[in-house]
Amino acid sequence: MDSALATTDPADLHAGQEHGHVSLPQHRHHFETVEQQREAGSFGMWLFLLTEIMFFGGMFLAYLLYRNWYYPAFVVASNQLSVRIGTINTMVLITSGFCMAVGVWAAEMRRRSLLVAMLVTTTLLGVLFLSLKYGEYHEKYELHHIPGNNFNISMFTNPAGYGIKEAPLPPDMAQKTQVFFFLYFAMTGMHALHMIIGLGILCWLISRARRGDFSAGYVAPVENFALYWHFIDVVWLFLYPLLYLINRHPMH
Amino acid sequence: MTDQATHAHLDNPEHAQHRIVTPLQYFFVYIIMLALTGLTCAAAFVDLKWANAVVAVGIACTQATIGALFFMHAAFQSRLIKLTIGAGVFMFLVMVTMTMSDYMSRSWGMW
């Protein structure tokens, strides 16, 4: 234990020039070059994102199966979501992704104030997305469209009574709208959880960026976080058409 | 930094030359992403029969590819990372296909 500690002593890490190290403080001892360290970091981040693809992929697969089995229920339930809010949220996320990308550029160019500004903008857009999502969830709560004991199928068995131009579903198929809403909450909820975690990390990055940690040639944390943030955007780019736009043209 | 990068590049072919994407290039990507979002929304309101879903997923895949290549810099990474991303996505598709073939073969006639 003592020897292990001794080999990771900071003095050893950065003072030793035996491998031709550059003296950047972020350069770890076990990497030959800064570039190698950077690539190892990106590689690790991509491996993590691939596990995330598998994680979200399971839910997309469930969606694919149930959509085929209960298509009429999925269409009518999907049509109760707001295309306007969904589209605005998609654009908000793409804009936040753009700001994050410019943030990475600002870190590369060592422009501290631009980096902080871009990280703050990304955070604000993330909060805007979640606020709009909260509004949507709240509406579903009020309509009793959250799966469970309080779920109400009357809007789907008697759409005319609610002023909705849809063909009424038989009660057994109307019950299957719960499957759609279950997947809707599971998928958008997991997506939102990832965003909340991302916002937490963004706050930490902002405080470090303000100190100047990422404007002196050390870009990896900003760059790897950007990969995570863009990944969340990409997941939403699939959720948006699959949940909001199943069958928007007049069916009948 | 430049000397180090050049040195690393010559030493090890797996080290990609580091490339910095400019904000203008990001802006073009951003505009394309927004345009494709508008297109996917508009396409949903046109009756294309079964092709609606294909168009929607196709546009989403295009957006994901553009996002991965340029926002996520996959286009400028080493071959090791490119191959890893490709292998991961391919593995995902294999798992979807195998699971779907299982479900479909268990309920012949219900599709």
PDB file of C-alpha atoms in Angstrom, chain A residues 17-245:
ATOM      1  CA  GLN A  17      10.947  13.448 -17.349  1.00  0.00           C
ATOM      2  CA  GLU A  18      12.144   9.892 -18.060  1.00  0.00           C
ATOM      3  CA  HIS A  19       9.492   9.325 -20.779  1.00  0.00           C
ATOM      4  CA  GLY A  20       9.904  12.750 -22.265  1.00  0.00           C
ATOM      5  CA  HIS A  21       6.819  14.097 -20.491  1.00  0.00           C
ATOM      6  CA  VAL A  22       5.523  17.497 -21.143  1.00  0.00           C
ATOM      7  CA  SER A  23       5.005  19.315 -17.885  1.00  0.00           C
ATOM      8  CA  LEU A  24       1.277  19.948 -18.205  1.00  0.00           C
ATOM      9  CA  PRO A  25      -0.291  19.363 -14.797  1.00  0.00           C
ATOM     10  CA  GLN A  26      -3.144  17.257 -16.200  1.00  0.00           C
ATOM     11  CA  HIS A  27      -0.786  14.834 -17.938  1.00  0.00           C
ATOM     12  CA  ARG A  28      -0.888  11.524 -16.040  1.00  0.00           C
ATOM     13  CA  HIS A  29       2.234   9.469 -15.620  1.00  0.00           C
ATOM     14  CA  HIS A  30       1.004   6.300 -17.333  1.00  0.00           C
ATOM     15  CA  PHE A  31       0.343   7.986 -20.680  1.00  0.00           C
ATOM     16  CA  GLU A  32       3.222   8.520 -23.065  1.00  0.00           C
ATOM     17  CA  THR A  33       1.831  11.703 -24.503  1.00  0.00           C
ATOM     18  CA  VAL A  34      -1.016  14.121 -23.841  1.00  0.00           C
ATOM     19  CA  GLU A  35      -2.585  13.025 -27.130  1.00  0.00           C
ATOM     20  CA  GLN A  36      -2.561   9.407 -26.012  1.00  0.00           C
ATOM     21  CA  GLN A  37      -4.205  10.384 -22.733  1.00  0.00           C
ATOM     22  CA  ARG A  38      -6.815  12.373 -24.578  1.00  0.00           C
ATOM     23  CA  GLU A  39      -7.612   9.508 -26.926  1.00  0.00           C
ATOM     24  CA  ALA A  40      -7.866   7.037 -24.037  1.00  0.00           C
ATOM     25  CA  GLY A  41     -10.355   9.386 -22.390  1.00  0.00           C
ATOM     26  CA  SER A  42     -12.475   9.680 -25.542  1.00  0.00           C
ATOM     27  CA  PHE A  43     -12.316   5.928 -26.025  1.00  0.00           C
ATOM     28  CA  GLY A  44     -13.571   5.313 -22.491  1.00  0.00           C
ATOM     29  CA  MET A  45     -16.359   7.848 -22.920  1.00  0.00           C
ATOM     30  CA  TRP A  46     -17.489   6.209 -26.168  1.00  0.00           C
ATOM     31  CA  LEU A  47     -17.536   2.792 -24.482  1.00  0.00           C
ATOM     32  CA  PHE A  48     -19.776   4.252 -21.777  1.00  0.00           C
ATOM     33  CA  LEU A  49     -22.075   5.763 -24.419  1.00  0.00           C
ATOM     34  CA  LEU A  50     -22.319   2.392 -26.162  1.00  0.00           C
ATOM     35  CA  THR A  51     -23.603   0.859 -22.906  1.00  0.00           C
ATOM     36  CA  GLU A  52     -26.118   3.710 -22.845  1.00  0.00           C
ATOM     37  CA  ILE A  53     -27.242   2.775 -26.378  1.00  0.00           C
ATOM     38  CA  MET A  54     -27.910  -0.742 -25.082  1.00  0.00           C
ATOM     39  CA  PHE A  55     -29.784   0.675 -22.081  1.00  0.00           C
ATOM     40  CA  PHE A  56     -32.082   2.952 -24.081  1.00  0.00           C
ATOM     41  CA  GLY A  57     -32.181   0.330 -26.844  1.00  0.00           C
ATOM     42  CA  GLY A  58     -34.048  -2.088 -24.586  1.00  0.00           C
ATOM     43  CA  MET A  59     -36.825   0.459 -24.184  1.00  0.00           C
ATOM     44  CA  PHE A  60     -36.894   1.241 -27.905  1.00  0.00           C
ATOM     45  CA  LEU A  61     -37.234  -2.473 -28.601  1.00  0.00           C
ATOM     46  CA  ALA A  62     -40.173  -2.744 -26.161  1.00  0.00           C
ATOM     47  CA  TYR A  63     -41.709   0.235 -27.936  1.00  0.00           C
ATOM     48  CA  LEU A  64     -41.257  -1.420 -31.337  1.00  0.00           C
ATOM     49  CA  LEU A  65     -42.998  -4.622 -30.206  1.00  0.00           C
ATOM     50  CA  TYR A  66     -45.943  -3.024 -28.419  1.00  0.00           C
ATOM     51  CA  ARG A  67     -46.461  -0.480 -31.156  1.00  0.00           C
ATOM     52  CA  ASN A  68     -46.921  -3.354 -33.597  1.00  0.00           C
ATOM     53  CA  TRP A  69     -49.274  -5.219 -31.274  1.00  0.00           C
ATOM     54  CA  TYR A  70     -51.427  -2.303 -30.061  1.00  0.00           C
ATOM     55  CA  TYR A  71     -51.081   0.100 -32.982  1.00  0.00           C
ATOM     56  CA  PRO A  72     -54.582   1.705 -32.719  1.00  0.00           C
ATOM     57  CA  ALA A  73     -54.048   2.464 -29.012  1.00  0.00           C
ATOM     58  CA  PHE A  74     -50.574   3.862 -29.709  1.00  0.00           C
ATOM     59  CA  VAL A  75     -51.893   6.157 -32.453  1.00  0.00           C
ATOM     60  CA  VAL A  76     -54.718   7.646 -30.380  1.00  0.00           C
ATOM     61  CA  ALA A  77     -52.587   8.005 -27.231  1.00  0.00           C
ATOM     62  CA  SER A  78     -49.719   9.562 -29.197  1.00  0.00           C
ATOM     63  CA  ASN A  79     -52.112  12.088 -30.744  1.00  0.00           C
ATOM     64  CA  GLN A  80     -52.872  13.402 -27.235  1.00  0.00           C
ATOM     65  CA  LEU A  81     -49.291  14.660 -26.918  1.00  0.00           C
ATOM     66  CA  SER A  82     -48.578  18.231 -27.981  1.00  0.00           C
ATOM     67  CA  VAL A  83     -46.635  18.309 -31.256  1.00  0.00           C
ATOM     68  CA  ARG A  84     -45.931  21.999 -30.672  1.00  0.00           C
ATOM     69  CA  ILE A  85     -44.223  21.460 -27.316  1.00  0.00           C
ATOM     70  CA  GLY A  86     -42.438  18.366 -28.623  1.00  0.00           C
ATOM     71  CA  THR A  87     -41.059  20.264 -31.621  1.00  0.00           C
ATOM     72  CA  ILE A  88     -40.036  23.271 -29.533  1.00  0.00           C
ATOM     73  CA  ASN A  89     -38.269  20.949 -27.092  1.00  0.00           C
ATOM     74  CA  THR A  90     -36.433  19.244 -29.954  1.00  0.00           C
ATOM     75  CA  MET A  91     -35.195  22.615 -31.181  1.00  0.00           C
ATOM     76  CA  VAL A  92     -34.251  23.658 -27.633  1.00  0.00           C
ATOM     77  CA  LEU A  93     -32.139  20.522 -27.263  1.00  0.00           C
ATOM     78  CA  ILE A  94     -30.453  20.924 -30.660  1.00  0.00           C
ATOM     79  CA  THR A  95     -29.658  24.548 -29.750  1.00  0.00           C
ATOM     80  CA  SER A  96     -28.195  23.467 -26.415  1.00  0.00           C
ATOM     81  CA  GLY A  97     -26.086  20.904 -28.290  1.00  0.00           C
ATOM     82  CA  PHE A  98     -24.822  23.651 -30.597  1.00  0.00           C
ATOM     83  CA  CYS A  99     -23.903  25.831 -27.596  1.00  0.00           C
ATOM     84  CA  MET A 100     -22.101  22.906 -25.988  1.00  0.00           C
ATOM     85  CA  ALA A 101     -20.139  22.319 -29.203  1.00  0.00           C
ATOM     86  CA  VAL A 102     -19.129  25.995 -29.334  1.00  0.00           C
ATOM     87  CA  GLY A 103     -18.165  25.636 -25.655  1.00  0.00           C
ATOM     88  CA  VAL A 104     -15.707  22.877 -26.571  1.00  0.00           C
ATOM     89  CA  TRP A 105     -14.255  25.146 -29.247  1.00  0.00           C
ATOM     90  CA  ALA A 106     -13.939  27.978 -26.701  1.00  0.00           C
ATOM     91  CA  ALA A 107     -12.038  25.650 -24.367  1.00  0.00           C
ATOM     92  CA  GLU A 108      -9.717  24.616 -27.216  1.00  0.00           C
ATOM     93  CA  MET A 109      -9.121  28.279 -28.024  1.00  0.00           C
ATOM     94  CA  ARG A 110      -8.555  28.985 -24.296  1.00  0.00           C
ATOM     95  CA  ARG A 111     -11.295  31.595 -24.188  1.00  0.00           C
ATOM     96  CA  ARG A 112     -12.525  31.397 -20.647  1.00  0.00           C
ATOM     97  CA  SER A 113     -15.414  33.875 -20.676  1.00  0.00           C
ATOM     98  CA  LEU A 114     -16.877  32.441 -23.904  1.00  0.00           C
ATOM     99  CA  LEU A 115     -16.595  28.925 -22.471  1.00  0.00           C
ATOM    100  CA  VAL A 116     -18.426  29.956 -19.280  1.00  0.00           C
ATOM    101  CA  ALA A 117     -21.090  31.770 -21.315  1.00  0.00           C
ATOM    102  CA  MET A 118     -21.666  28.718 -23.533  1.00  0.00           C
ATOM    103  CA  LEU A 119     -21.857  26.342 -20.556  1.00  0.00           C
ATOM    104  CA  VAL A 120     -24.356  28.648 -18.837  1.00  0.00           C
ATOM    105  CA  THR A 121     -26.468  28.884 -22.017  1.00  0.00           C
ATOM    106  CA  THR A 122     -26.409  25.101 -22.370  1.00  0.00           C
ATOM    107  CA  THR A 123     -27.582  24.797 -18.760  1.00  0.00           C
ATOM    108  CA  LEU A 124     -30.398  27.320 -19.220  1.00  0.00           C
ATOM    109  CA  LEU A 125     -31.627  25.542 -22.359  1.00  0.00           C
ATOM    110  CA  GLY A 126     -31.532  22.242 -20.463  1.00  0.00           C
ATOM    111  CA  VAL A 127     -33.647  23.791 -17.695  1.00  0.00           C
ATOM    112  CA  LEU A 128     -36.057  25.180 -20.325  1.00  0.00           C
ATOM    113  CA  PHE A 129     -36.423  21.700 -21.820  1.00  0.00           C
ATOM    114  CA  LEU A 130     -37.192  20.178 -18.417  1.00  0.00           C
ATOM    115  CA  SER A 131     -39.696  22.955 -17.594  1.00  0.00           C
ATOM    116  CA  LEU A 132     -41.617  22.265 -20.805  1.00  0.00           C
ATOM    117  CA  LYS A 133     -41.438  18.548 -20.032  1.00  0.00           C
ATOM    118  CA  TYR A 134     -42.813  19.236 -16.550  1.00  0.00           C
ATOM    119  CA  GLY A 135     -45.761  21.087 -18.144  1.00  0.00           C
ATOM    120  CA  GLU A 136     -46.477  18.050 -20.326  1.00  0.00           C
ATOM    121  CA  TYR A 137     -46.240  15.623 -17.397  1.00  0.00           C
ATOM    122  CA  HIS A 138     -48.535  17.826 -15.319  1.00  0.00           C
ATOM    123  CA  GLU A 139     -51.171  17.838 -18.061  1.00  0.00           C
ATOM    124  CA  LYS A 140     -51.060  14.031 -18.228  1.00  0.00           C
ATOM    125  CA  TYR A 141     -51.435  13.901 -14.429  1.00  0.00           C
ATOM    126  CA  GLU A 142     -54.536  16.087 -14.566  1.00  0.00           C
ATOM    127  CA  LEU A 143     -56.065  13.979 -17.358  1.00  0.00           C
ATOM    128  CA  HIS A 144     -55.397  10.739 -15.399  1.00  0.00           C
ATOM    129  CA  HIS A 145     -53.175   9.526 -18.201  1.00  0.00           C
ATOM    130  CA  ILE A 146     -50.460   8.204 -15.920  1.00  0.00           C
ATOM    131  CA  PRO A 147     -50.602   4.380 -15.991  1.00  0.00           C
ATOM    132  CA  GLY A 148     -51.902   2.711 -12.849  1.00  0.00           C
ATOM    133  CA  ASN A 149     -55.057   2.504 -10.754  1.00  0.00           C
ATOM    134  CA  ASN A 150     -56.139   6.059 -11.531  1.00  0.00           C
ATOM    135  CA  PHE A 151     -55.752   5.732 -15.294  1.00  0.00           C
ATOM    136  CA  ASN A 152     -58.848   6.935 -17.125  1.00  0.00           C
ATOM    137  CA  ILE A 153     -59.674   5.439 -20.551  1.00  0.00           C
ATOM    138  CA  SER A 154     -62.830   7.478 -21.180  1.00  0.00           C
ATOM    139  CA  MET A 155     -61.047   9.900 -23.510  1.00  0.00           C
ATOM    140  CA  PHE A 156     -60.181   6.954 -25.749  1.00  0.00           C
ATOM    141  CA  THR A 157     -63.513   5.086 -25.581  1.00  0.00           C
ATOM    142  CA  ASN A 158     -65.541   8.275 -26.050  1.00  0.00           C
ATOM    143  CA  PRO A 159     -63.306  10.791 -27.860  1.00  0.00           C
ATOM    144  CA  ALA A 160     -66.289  12.751 -29.231  1.00  0.00           C
ATOM    145  CA  GLY A 161     -67.315  13.588 -25.651  1.00  0.00           C
ATOM    146  CA  TYR A 162     -63.958  15.383 -25.244  1.00  0.00           C
ATOM    147  CA  GLY A 163     -64.127  17.103 -28.623  1.00  0.00           C
ATOM    148  CA  ILE A 164     -61.423  14.867 -30.079  1.00  0.00           C
ATOM    149  CA  LYS A 165     -61.679  13.754 -33.708  1.00  0.00           C
ATOM    150  CA  GLU A 166     -60.660  10.134 -33.300  1.00  0.00           C
ATOM    151  CA  ALA A 167     -62.479   6.839 -33.807  1.00  0.00           C
ATOM    152  CA  PRO A 168     -63.509   5.437 -30.397  1.00  0.00           C
ATOM    153  CA  LEU A 169     -61.498   2.421 -29.262  1.00  0.00           C
ATOM    154  CA  PRO A 170     -63.115  -0.709 -27.824  1.00  0.00           C
ATOM    155  CA  PRO A 171     -62.467  -0.834 -24.053  1.00  0.00           C
ATOM    156  CA  ASP A 172     -59.834  -3.608 -24.225  1.00  0.00           C
ATOM    157  CA  MET A 173     -57.796  -1.711 -26.832  1.00  0.00           C
ATOM    158  CA  ALA A 174     -58.368   1.554 -24.929  1.00  0.00           C
ATOM    159  CA  GLN A 175     -56.719  -0.079 -21.911  1.00  0.00           C
ATOM    160  CA  LYS A 176     -53.613  -0.610 -24.044  1.00  0.00           C
ATOM    161  CA  THR A 177     -53.085   3.150 -24.203  1.00  0.00           C
ATOM    162  CA  GLN A 178     -51.598   2.554 -20.749  1.00  0.00           C
ATOM    163  CA  VAL A 179     -48.785   0.631 -22.449  1.00  0.00           C
ATOM    164  CA  PHE A 180     -48.058   3.651 -24.630  1.00  0.00           C
ATOM    165  CA  PHE A 181     -48.081   6.023 -21.666  1.00  0.00           C
ATOM    166  CA  PHE A 182     -45.971   3.629 -19.607  1.00  0.00           C
ATOM    167  CA  LEU A 183     -43.332   3.616 -22.349  1.00  0.00           C
ATOM    168  CA  TYR A 184     -43.726   7.371 -22.805  1.00  0.00           C
ATOM    169  CA  PHE A 185     -43.011   8.051 -19.122  1.00  0.00           C
ATOM    170  CA  ALA A 186     -40.278   5.404 -18.908  1.00  0.00           C
ATOM    171  CA  MET A 187     -38.421   6.672 -21.974  1.00  0.00           C
ATOM    172  CA  THR A 188     -38.853  10.418 -21.529  1.00  0.00           C
ATOM    173  CA  GLY A 189     -38.373   9.998 -17.756  1.00  0.00           C
ATOM    174  CA  MET A 190     -35.045   8.192 -18.233  1.00  0.00           C
ATOM    175  CA  HIS A 191     -34.089  10.817 -20.781  1.00  0.00           C
ATOM    176  CA  ALA A 192     -35.009  13.567 -18.291  1.00  0.00           C
ATOM    177  CA  LEU A 193     -33.017  11.826 -15.537  1.00  0.00           C
ATOM    178  CA  HIS A 194     -29.979  11.845 -17.815  1.00  0.00           C
ATOM    179  CA  MET A 195     -30.538  15.559 -18.414  1.00  0.00           C
ATOM    180  CA  ILE A 196     -30.808  16.265 -14.672  1.00  0.00           C
ATOM    181  CA  ILE A 197     -27.515  14.433 -14.099  1.00  0.00           C
ATOM    182  CA  GLY A 198     -26.062  16.398 -17.028  1.00  0.00           C
ATOM    183  CA  LEU A 199     -27.220  19.701 -15.506  1.00  0.00           C
ATOM    184  CA  GLY A 200     -25.513  18.761 -12.223  1.00  0.00           C
ATOM    185  CA  ILE A 201     -22.259  18.063 -14.061  1.00  0.00           C
ATOM    186  CA  LEU A 202     -22.680  21.313 -16.029  1.00  0.00           C
ATOM    187  CA  CYS A 203     -22.854  23.305 -12.767  1.00  0.00           C
ATOM    188  CA  TRP A 204     -19.618  21.664 -11.661  1.00  0.00           C
ATOM    189  CA  LEU A 205     -17.989  22.374 -15.039  1.00  0.00           C
ATOM    190  CA  ILE A 206     -19.118  26.016 -14.894  1.00  0.00           C
ATOM    191  CA  SER A 207     -17.543  26.539 -11.479  1.00  0.00           C
ATOM    192  CA  ARG A 208     -14.282  24.978 -12.673  1.00  0.00           C
ATOM    193  CA  ALA A 209     -14.372  26.857 -15.991  1.00  0.00           C
ATOM    194  CA  ARG A 210     -14.782  30.142 -14.103  1.00  0.00           C
ATOM    195  CA  ARG A 211     -11.593  29.309 -12.213  1.00  0.00           C
ATOM    196  CA  GLY A 212      -9.834  28.891 -15.558  1.00  0.00           C
ATOM    197  CA  ASP A 213      -9.269  25.128 -15.252  1.00  0.00           C
ATOM    198  CA  PHE A 214     -10.230  24.462 -18.877  1.00  0.00           C
ATOM    199  CA  SER A 215      -8.722  27.486 -20.563  1.00  0.00           C
ATOM    200  CA  ALA A 216      -5.076  26.515 -20.308  1.00  0.00           C
ATOM    201  CA  GLY A 217      -4.950  23.537 -22.671  1.00  0.00           C
ATOM    202  CA  TYR A 218      -6.866  21.004 -20.535  1.00  0.00           C
ATOM    203  CA  VAL A 219     -10.072  20.341 -22.468  1.00  0.00           C
ATOM    204  CA  ALA A 220     -10.863  16.676 -21.736  1.00  0.00           C
ATOM    205  CA  PRO A 221     -13.617  17.123 -19.087  1.00  0.00           C
ATOM    206  CA  VAL A 222     -15.488  19.627 -21.277  1.00  0.00           C
ATOM    207  CA  GLU A 223     -14.984  17.503 -24.382  1.00  0.00           C
ATOM    208  CA  ASN A 224     -16.132  14.259 -22.735  1.00  0.00           C
ATOM    209  CA  PHE A 225     -19.112  15.919 -21.105  1.00  0.00           C
ATOM    210  CA  ALA A 226     -20.042  17.312 -24.529  1.00  0.00           C
ATOM    211  CA  LEU A 227     -20.116  13.728 -25.838  1.00  0.00           C
ATOM    212  CA  TYR A 228     -22.581  12.833 -23.079  1.00  0.00           C
ATOM    213  CA  TRP A 229     -24.740  15.895 -23.731  1.00  0.00           C
ATOM    214  CA  HIS A 230     -24.847  15.271 -27.495  1.00  0.00           C
ATOM    215  CA  PHE A 231     -25.740  11.655 -26.814  1.00  0.00           C
ATOM    216  CA  ILE A 232     -28.775  12.749 -24.786  1.00  0.00           C
ATOM    217  CA  ASP A 233     -29.779  14.995 -27.712  1.00  0.00           C
ATOM    218  CA  VAL A 234     -29.522  12.069 -30.104  1.00  0.00           C
ATOM    219  CA  VAL A 235     -31.743   9.895 -27.880  1.00  0.00           C
ATOM    220  CA  TRP A 236     -34.356  12.655 -27.941  1.00  0.00           C
ATOM    221  CA  LEU A 237     -34.124  12.886 -31.756  1.00  0.00           C
ATOM    222  CA  PHE A 238     -35.474   9.310 -31.809  1.00  0.00           C
ATOM    223  CA  LEU A 239     -38.005   9.804 -29.001  1.00  0.00           C
ATOM    224  CA  TYR A 240     -39.576  12.823 -30.683  1.00  0.00           C
ATOM    225  CA  PRO A 241     -40.852  11.168 -33.906  1.00  0.00           C
ATOM    226  CA  LEU A 242     -41.570   7.817 -32.262  1.00  0.00           C
ATOM    227  CA  LEU A 243     -43.676   9.221 -29.414  1.00  0.00           C
ATOM    228  CA  TYR A 244     -45.159  12.426 -30.847  1.00  0.00           C
ATOM    229  CA  LEU A 245     -45.519  11.721 -34.557  1.00  0.00           C
TER     230      LEU A 245
END
